[in-house]
Short mmCIF file of C-alpha atoms in Angstrom, two decimals:
data_model
loop_
_atom_site.label_atom_id
_atom_site.label_comp_id
_atom_site.label_asym_id
_atom_site.label_seq_id
_atom_site.Cartn_x
_atom_site.Cartn_y
_atom_site.Cartn_z
CA MET P 1 -33.10 27.20 42.35
CA LYS P 2 -30.77 26.41 45.21
CA LYS P 3 -33.55 27.19 47.67
CA ASP P 4 -35.92 24.80 45.86
CA ASN P 5 -33.28 22.06 45.81
CA LEU P 6 -32.65 22.55 49.52
CA ALA P 7 -36.33 22.25 50.38
CA SER P 8 -36.62 19.18 48.14
CA GLY P 9 -33.68 17.56 49.88
CA VAL P 10 -35.23 18.18 53.29
CA TYR P 11 -38.54 16.82 52.01
CA GLU P 12 -36.90 13.61 50.78
CA ARG P 13 -35.01 13.18 54.05
CA ILE P 14 -38.11 13.54 56.22
CA LYS P 15 -40.19 11.34 53.94
CA LYS P 16 -37.59 8.57 54.06
CA GLY P 17 -37.63 8.89 57.84
CA ILE P 18 -41.39 8.35 57.82
CA LEU P 19 -41.36 5.43 55.37
CA SER P 20 -38.49 3.66 57.16
CA LEU P 21 -40.14 4.21 60.57
CA GLU P 22 -37.27 6.29 61.86
CA PHE P 23 -40.21 8.62 62.50
CA PRO P 24 -42.98 6.12 63.35
CA PRO P 25 -46.74 6.79 63.33
CA GLU P 26 -47.78 9.51 65.80
CA PHE P 27 -44.15 10.56 66.33
CA ILE P 28 -43.80 14.26 67.13
CA LEU P 29 -41.30 16.14 64.97
CA GLN P 30 -39.64 19.35 66.09
CA GLU P 31 -38.95 21.98 63.44
CA ARG P 32 -35.89 23.28 65.29
CA ASN P 33 -34.42 19.80 65.80
CA LEU P 34 -34.89 18.92 62.14
CA ALA P 35 -33.19 22.12 61.03
CA GLU P 36 -30.24 21.50 63.34
CA GLU P 37 -29.90 17.85 62.35
CA LEU P 38 -29.97 18.65 58.63
CA GLY P 39 -27.80 21.76 58.95
CA VAL P 40 -30.34 24.08 57.35
CA SER P 41 -32.48 27.02 58.39
CA ARG P 42 -36.09 26.54 59.42
CA THR P 43 -37.41 27.85 56.09
CA PRO P 44 -36.72 24.72 53.98
CA VAL P 45 -37.91 22.55 56.87
CA ARG P 46 -41.15 24.54 57.01
CA GLU P 47 -41.62 24.16 53.25
CA ALA P 48 -40.96 20.41 53.39
CA VAL P 49 -43.36 19.96 56.29
CA HIS P 50 -46.05 21.91 54.43
CA ARG P 51 -45.64 19.69 51.38
CA LEU P 52 -45.75 16.49 53.44
CA SER P 53 -48.84 17.68 55.29
CA GLN P 54 -50.56 18.35 51.98
CA GLU P 55 -49.72 14.79 50.91
CA GLY P 56 -51.19 13.45 54.14
CA TRP P 57 -47.99 12.18 55.77
CA LEU P 58 -47.84 14.81 58.50
CA ARG P 59 -50.43 16.58 60.61
CA VAL P 60 -49.81 20.15 61.73
CA ASN P 61 -52.13 21.74 64.27
CA ALA P 62 -52.76 25.38 65.16
CA ARG P 63 -49.87 25.36 67.62
CA ARG P 64 -47.48 24.20 64.89
CA ASN P 65 -47.10 20.78 66.46
CA ILE P 66 -45.93 18.36 63.77
CA GLN P 67 -47.01 14.73 64.02
CA VAL P 68 -46.56 11.74 61.72
CA ARG P 69 -50.01 10.53 60.77
CA PRO P 70 -51.33 7.45 62.61
CA VAL P 71 -51.96 4.21 60.76
CA SER P 72 -55.47 2.82 60.51
CA VAL P 73 -57.33 -0.19 59.18
CA SER P 74 -59.24 2.07 56.79
CA ASP P 75 -55.91 3.26 55.32
CA LEU P 76 -54.88 -0.33 54.76
CA ARG P 77 -58.13 -1.39 53.11
CA GLU P 78 -58.13 1.61 50.78
CA VAL P 79 -54.54 1.00 49.71
CA PHE P 80 -55.18 -2.65 48.90
CA GLN P 81 -58.38 -1.81 47.06
CA ALA P 82 -56.37 0.56 44.88
CA ARG P 83 -53.59 -2.01 44.45
CA ARG P 84 -55.97 -4.69 43.21
CA ILE P 85 -57.50 -2.38 40.62
CA LEU P 86 -54.19 -0.98 39.39
CA GLU P 87 -52.04 -4.13 39.42
CA ARG P 88 -54.65 -6.56 38.12
CA ASP P 89 -55.54 -4.40 35.15
CA ALA P 90 -51.92 -3.44 34.45
CA LEU P 91 -50.93 -7.11 34.48
CA GLU P 92 -53.68 -8.13 32.08
CA LEU P 93 -52.89 -5.22 29.77
CA LEU P 94 -49.21 -6.10 29.78
CA LEU P 95 -49.87 -9.77 28.95
CA SER P 96 -52.22 -8.73 26.15
CA THR P 97 -49.66 -6.51 24.43
CA GLY P 98 -46.69 -8.85 24.02
CA LEU P 99 -44.61 -7.36 26.83
CA ALA P 100 -44.41 -10.47 29.01
CA ARG P 101 -40.81 -11.32 28.14
CA GLU P 102 -39.48 -7.86 28.97
CA ALA P 103 -41.52 -7.72 32.19
CA GLY P 104 -40.36 -11.19 33.19
CA ARG P 105 -36.72 -10.24 32.72
CA LYS P 106 -37.05 -7.11 34.86
CA MET P 107 -39.09 -8.91 37.53
CA ALA P 108 -36.46 -11.65 37.78
CA ALA P 109 -33.78 -9.00 38.32
CA MET P 110 -35.79 -7.39 41.11
CA ALA P 111 -36.51 -10.77 42.72
CA ALA P 112 -32.76 -11.30 42.89
CA VAL P 113 -32.32 -7.89 44.54
CA MET P 114 -34.98 -8.83 47.09
CA ASN P 115 -33.21 -12.07 47.88
CA ASP P 116 -29.95 -10.18 48.42
CA SER P 117 -31.70 -7.64 50.68
CA ARG P 118 -32.71 -10.01 53.46
CA GLY P 119 -30.40 -8.28 55.92
CA SER P 120 -32.21 -4.96 55.60
CA LEU P 121 -35.96 -4.81 56.05
CA PHE P 122 -36.29 -1.39 54.41
CA SER P 123 -34.19 -2.49 51.41
CA PHE P 124 -36.23 -5.68 51.06
CA ILE P 125 -39.55 -3.85 51.11
CA THR P 126 -38.44 -1.14 48.69
CA ALA P 127 -37.17 -3.89 46.36
CA ASP P 128 -40.52 -5.66 46.79
CA GLN P 129 -42.31 -2.57 45.56
CA SER P 130 -39.85 -2.23 42.69
CA PHE P 131 -40.81 -5.78 41.66
CA HIS P 132 -44.47 -4.75 41.46
CA SER P 133 -43.55 -1.46 39.78
CA VAL P 134 -42.16 -3.36 36.78
CA LEU P 135 -45.69 -3.73 35.42
CA PHE P 136 -46.08 0.03 35.15
CA LEU P 137 -42.54 0.72 33.96
CA VAL P 138 -42.84 -1.74 31.08
CA LEU P 139 -46.30 -0.53 30.07
CA GLY P 140 -44.93 3.00 29.78
CA ASN P 141 -48.21 4.67 30.74
CA SER P 142 -47.16 7.76 32.70
CA VAL P 143 -50.64 8.34 34.15
CA LEU P 144 -50.89 4.80 35.54
CA ARG P 145 -47.37 5.07 36.87
CA LYS P 146 -48.23 8.29 38.71
CA PHE P 147 -51.14 6.60 40.49
CA TRP P 148 -49.02 3.55 41.24
CA ASN P 149 -46.20 5.61 42.77
CA ALA P 150 -48.59 7.03 45.36
CA VAL P 151 -49.88 3.56 46.27
CA SER P 152 -46.37 2.12 46.34
CA GLU P 153 -45.16 4.63 48.93
CA GLU P 154 -48.13 3.75 51.13
CA MET P 155 -47.21 0.07 50.84
CA ILE P 156 -43.61 0.67 51.87
CA TRP P 157 -44.87 2.49 54.97
CA LEU P 158 -47.45 -0.17 55.84
CA GLY P 159 -45.08 -3.00 55.04
CA MET P 160 -42.42 -1.67 57.37
CA GLN P 161 -44.92 -1.79 60.22
CA ALA P 162 -45.95 -5.38 59.72
CA MET P 163 -43.16 -7.20 57.90
CA ASN P 164 -40.71 -9.45 59.68
CA GLU P 165 -37.95 -11.86 58.72
CA LYS P 166 -40.28 -14.87 58.87
CA ARG P 167 -42.18 -13.50 55.88
CA TYR P 168 -39.13 -13.22 53.58
CA ASP P 169 -39.36 -16.74 52.15
CA ASP P 170 -43.14 -16.57 51.70
CA VAL P 171 -42.95 -13.28 49.81
CA LEU P 172 -40.20 -14.57 47.53
CA GLU P 173 -42.20 -17.73 46.84
CA GLU P 174 -45.36 -15.77 46.06
CA HIS P 175 -43.42 -13.47 43.76
CA GLY P 176 -41.92 -16.52 42.10
CA LYS P 177 -45.38 -17.75 41.15
CA ILE P 178 -46.26 -14.37 39.64
CA LEU P 179 -42.96 -14.26 37.78
CA GLY P 180 -43.31 -17.79 36.41
CA ALA P 181 -46.78 -17.11 35.05
CA VAL P 182 -45.66 -13.82 33.47
CA GLU P 183 -42.65 -15.45 31.81
CA GLU P 184 -44.94 -18.12 30.33
CA GLY P 185 -47.50 -15.53 29.27
CA LYS P 186 -50.27 -17.23 31.25
CA LYS P 187 -52.73 -14.43 31.94
CA ARG P 188 -55.12 -16.33 34.23
CA ALA P 189 -52.37 -17.94 36.29
CA ALA P 190 -50.56 -14.62 36.65
CA ARG P 191 -53.74 -12.85 37.76
CA GLU P 192 -54.54 -15.56 40.30
CA ALA P 193 -50.99 -15.57 41.68
CA LEU P 194 -51.03 -11.78 42.01
CA LEU P 195 -54.41 -11.63 43.74
CA ASP P 196 -53.45 -14.49 46.06
CA HIS P 197 -50.26 -12.63 47.03
CA LEU P 198 -52.17 -9.40 47.71
CA GLU P 199 -54.84 -11.19 49.74
CA LYS P 200 -52.26 -12.94 51.94
CA THR P 201 -50.33 -9.72 52.46
CA GLU P 202 -53.45 -7.77 53.37
CA ASP P 203 -54.62 -10.46 55.81
CA ILE P 204 -51.27 -10.45 57.59
CA LEU P 205 -51.24 -6.67 57.82
CA LEU P 206 -54.80 -6.54 59.12
CA ARG P 207 -53.94 -9.01 61.89
CA LYS P 208 -50.88 -7.03 62.91
CA ILE P 209 -51.89 -3.44 62.34
CA ASP P 210 -53.61 -2.89 65.69
CA ASP P 211 -50.73 -4.34 67.69
CA VAL P 212 -48.11 -2.45 65.72
CA SER P 213 -50.01 0.83 65.94
CA SER P 214 -50.58 0.56 69.69
CA SER P 215 -46.95 -0.36 70.35
CA TYR P 216 -45.86 3.17 69.45
CA GLY P 217 -48.05 4.77 72.09
CA ARG P 218 -48.93 8.42 71.95
CA GLY P 219 -46.09 10.61 70.75
CA SER P 220 -42.39 10.25 71.39
#
């Protein structure tokens, strides 16, 4: 049990490093350095790396070189395609089942957290995803939530690569429109506000993704 917990802790630490861009795309990780930094043996590091490679976050070649996966336009398009399907349908289901008030209350709380997180990009983006996650938490569908969690982690990673402080106000305003429509139970307005927000976010990311990706170079 202790061994499993240790490997899980190493997994979470490396994954946070990837999502927060401490380990940016194409960054080369060293098994020995990770073990020394985390104060563990190589075994839990190896287990964590194996798990992350299975999930697609890391690439391990025959020589045991460990590299954070590169970002691509195809990744971005697939993530947003999944987001539109999941969020649009979850939103309409929620507004059709009398859960708008509860969702609105939780969304408002997360919007406040976002506003308070302006000083930390990673905190702002994780709070942003928590705002969107409210739909799935309130619905209580564990299967939908499982799919959403995978998409949400991708969005944190992509968002960190393209977000900047100039976008804070726009994101909060766009979220405000979604929140207002949800609180009023206006299904069409909520759907339009959500899709508009996703379209703007995707367009910004598409414009920036090539520049951001190339700025990291090859390996570190």
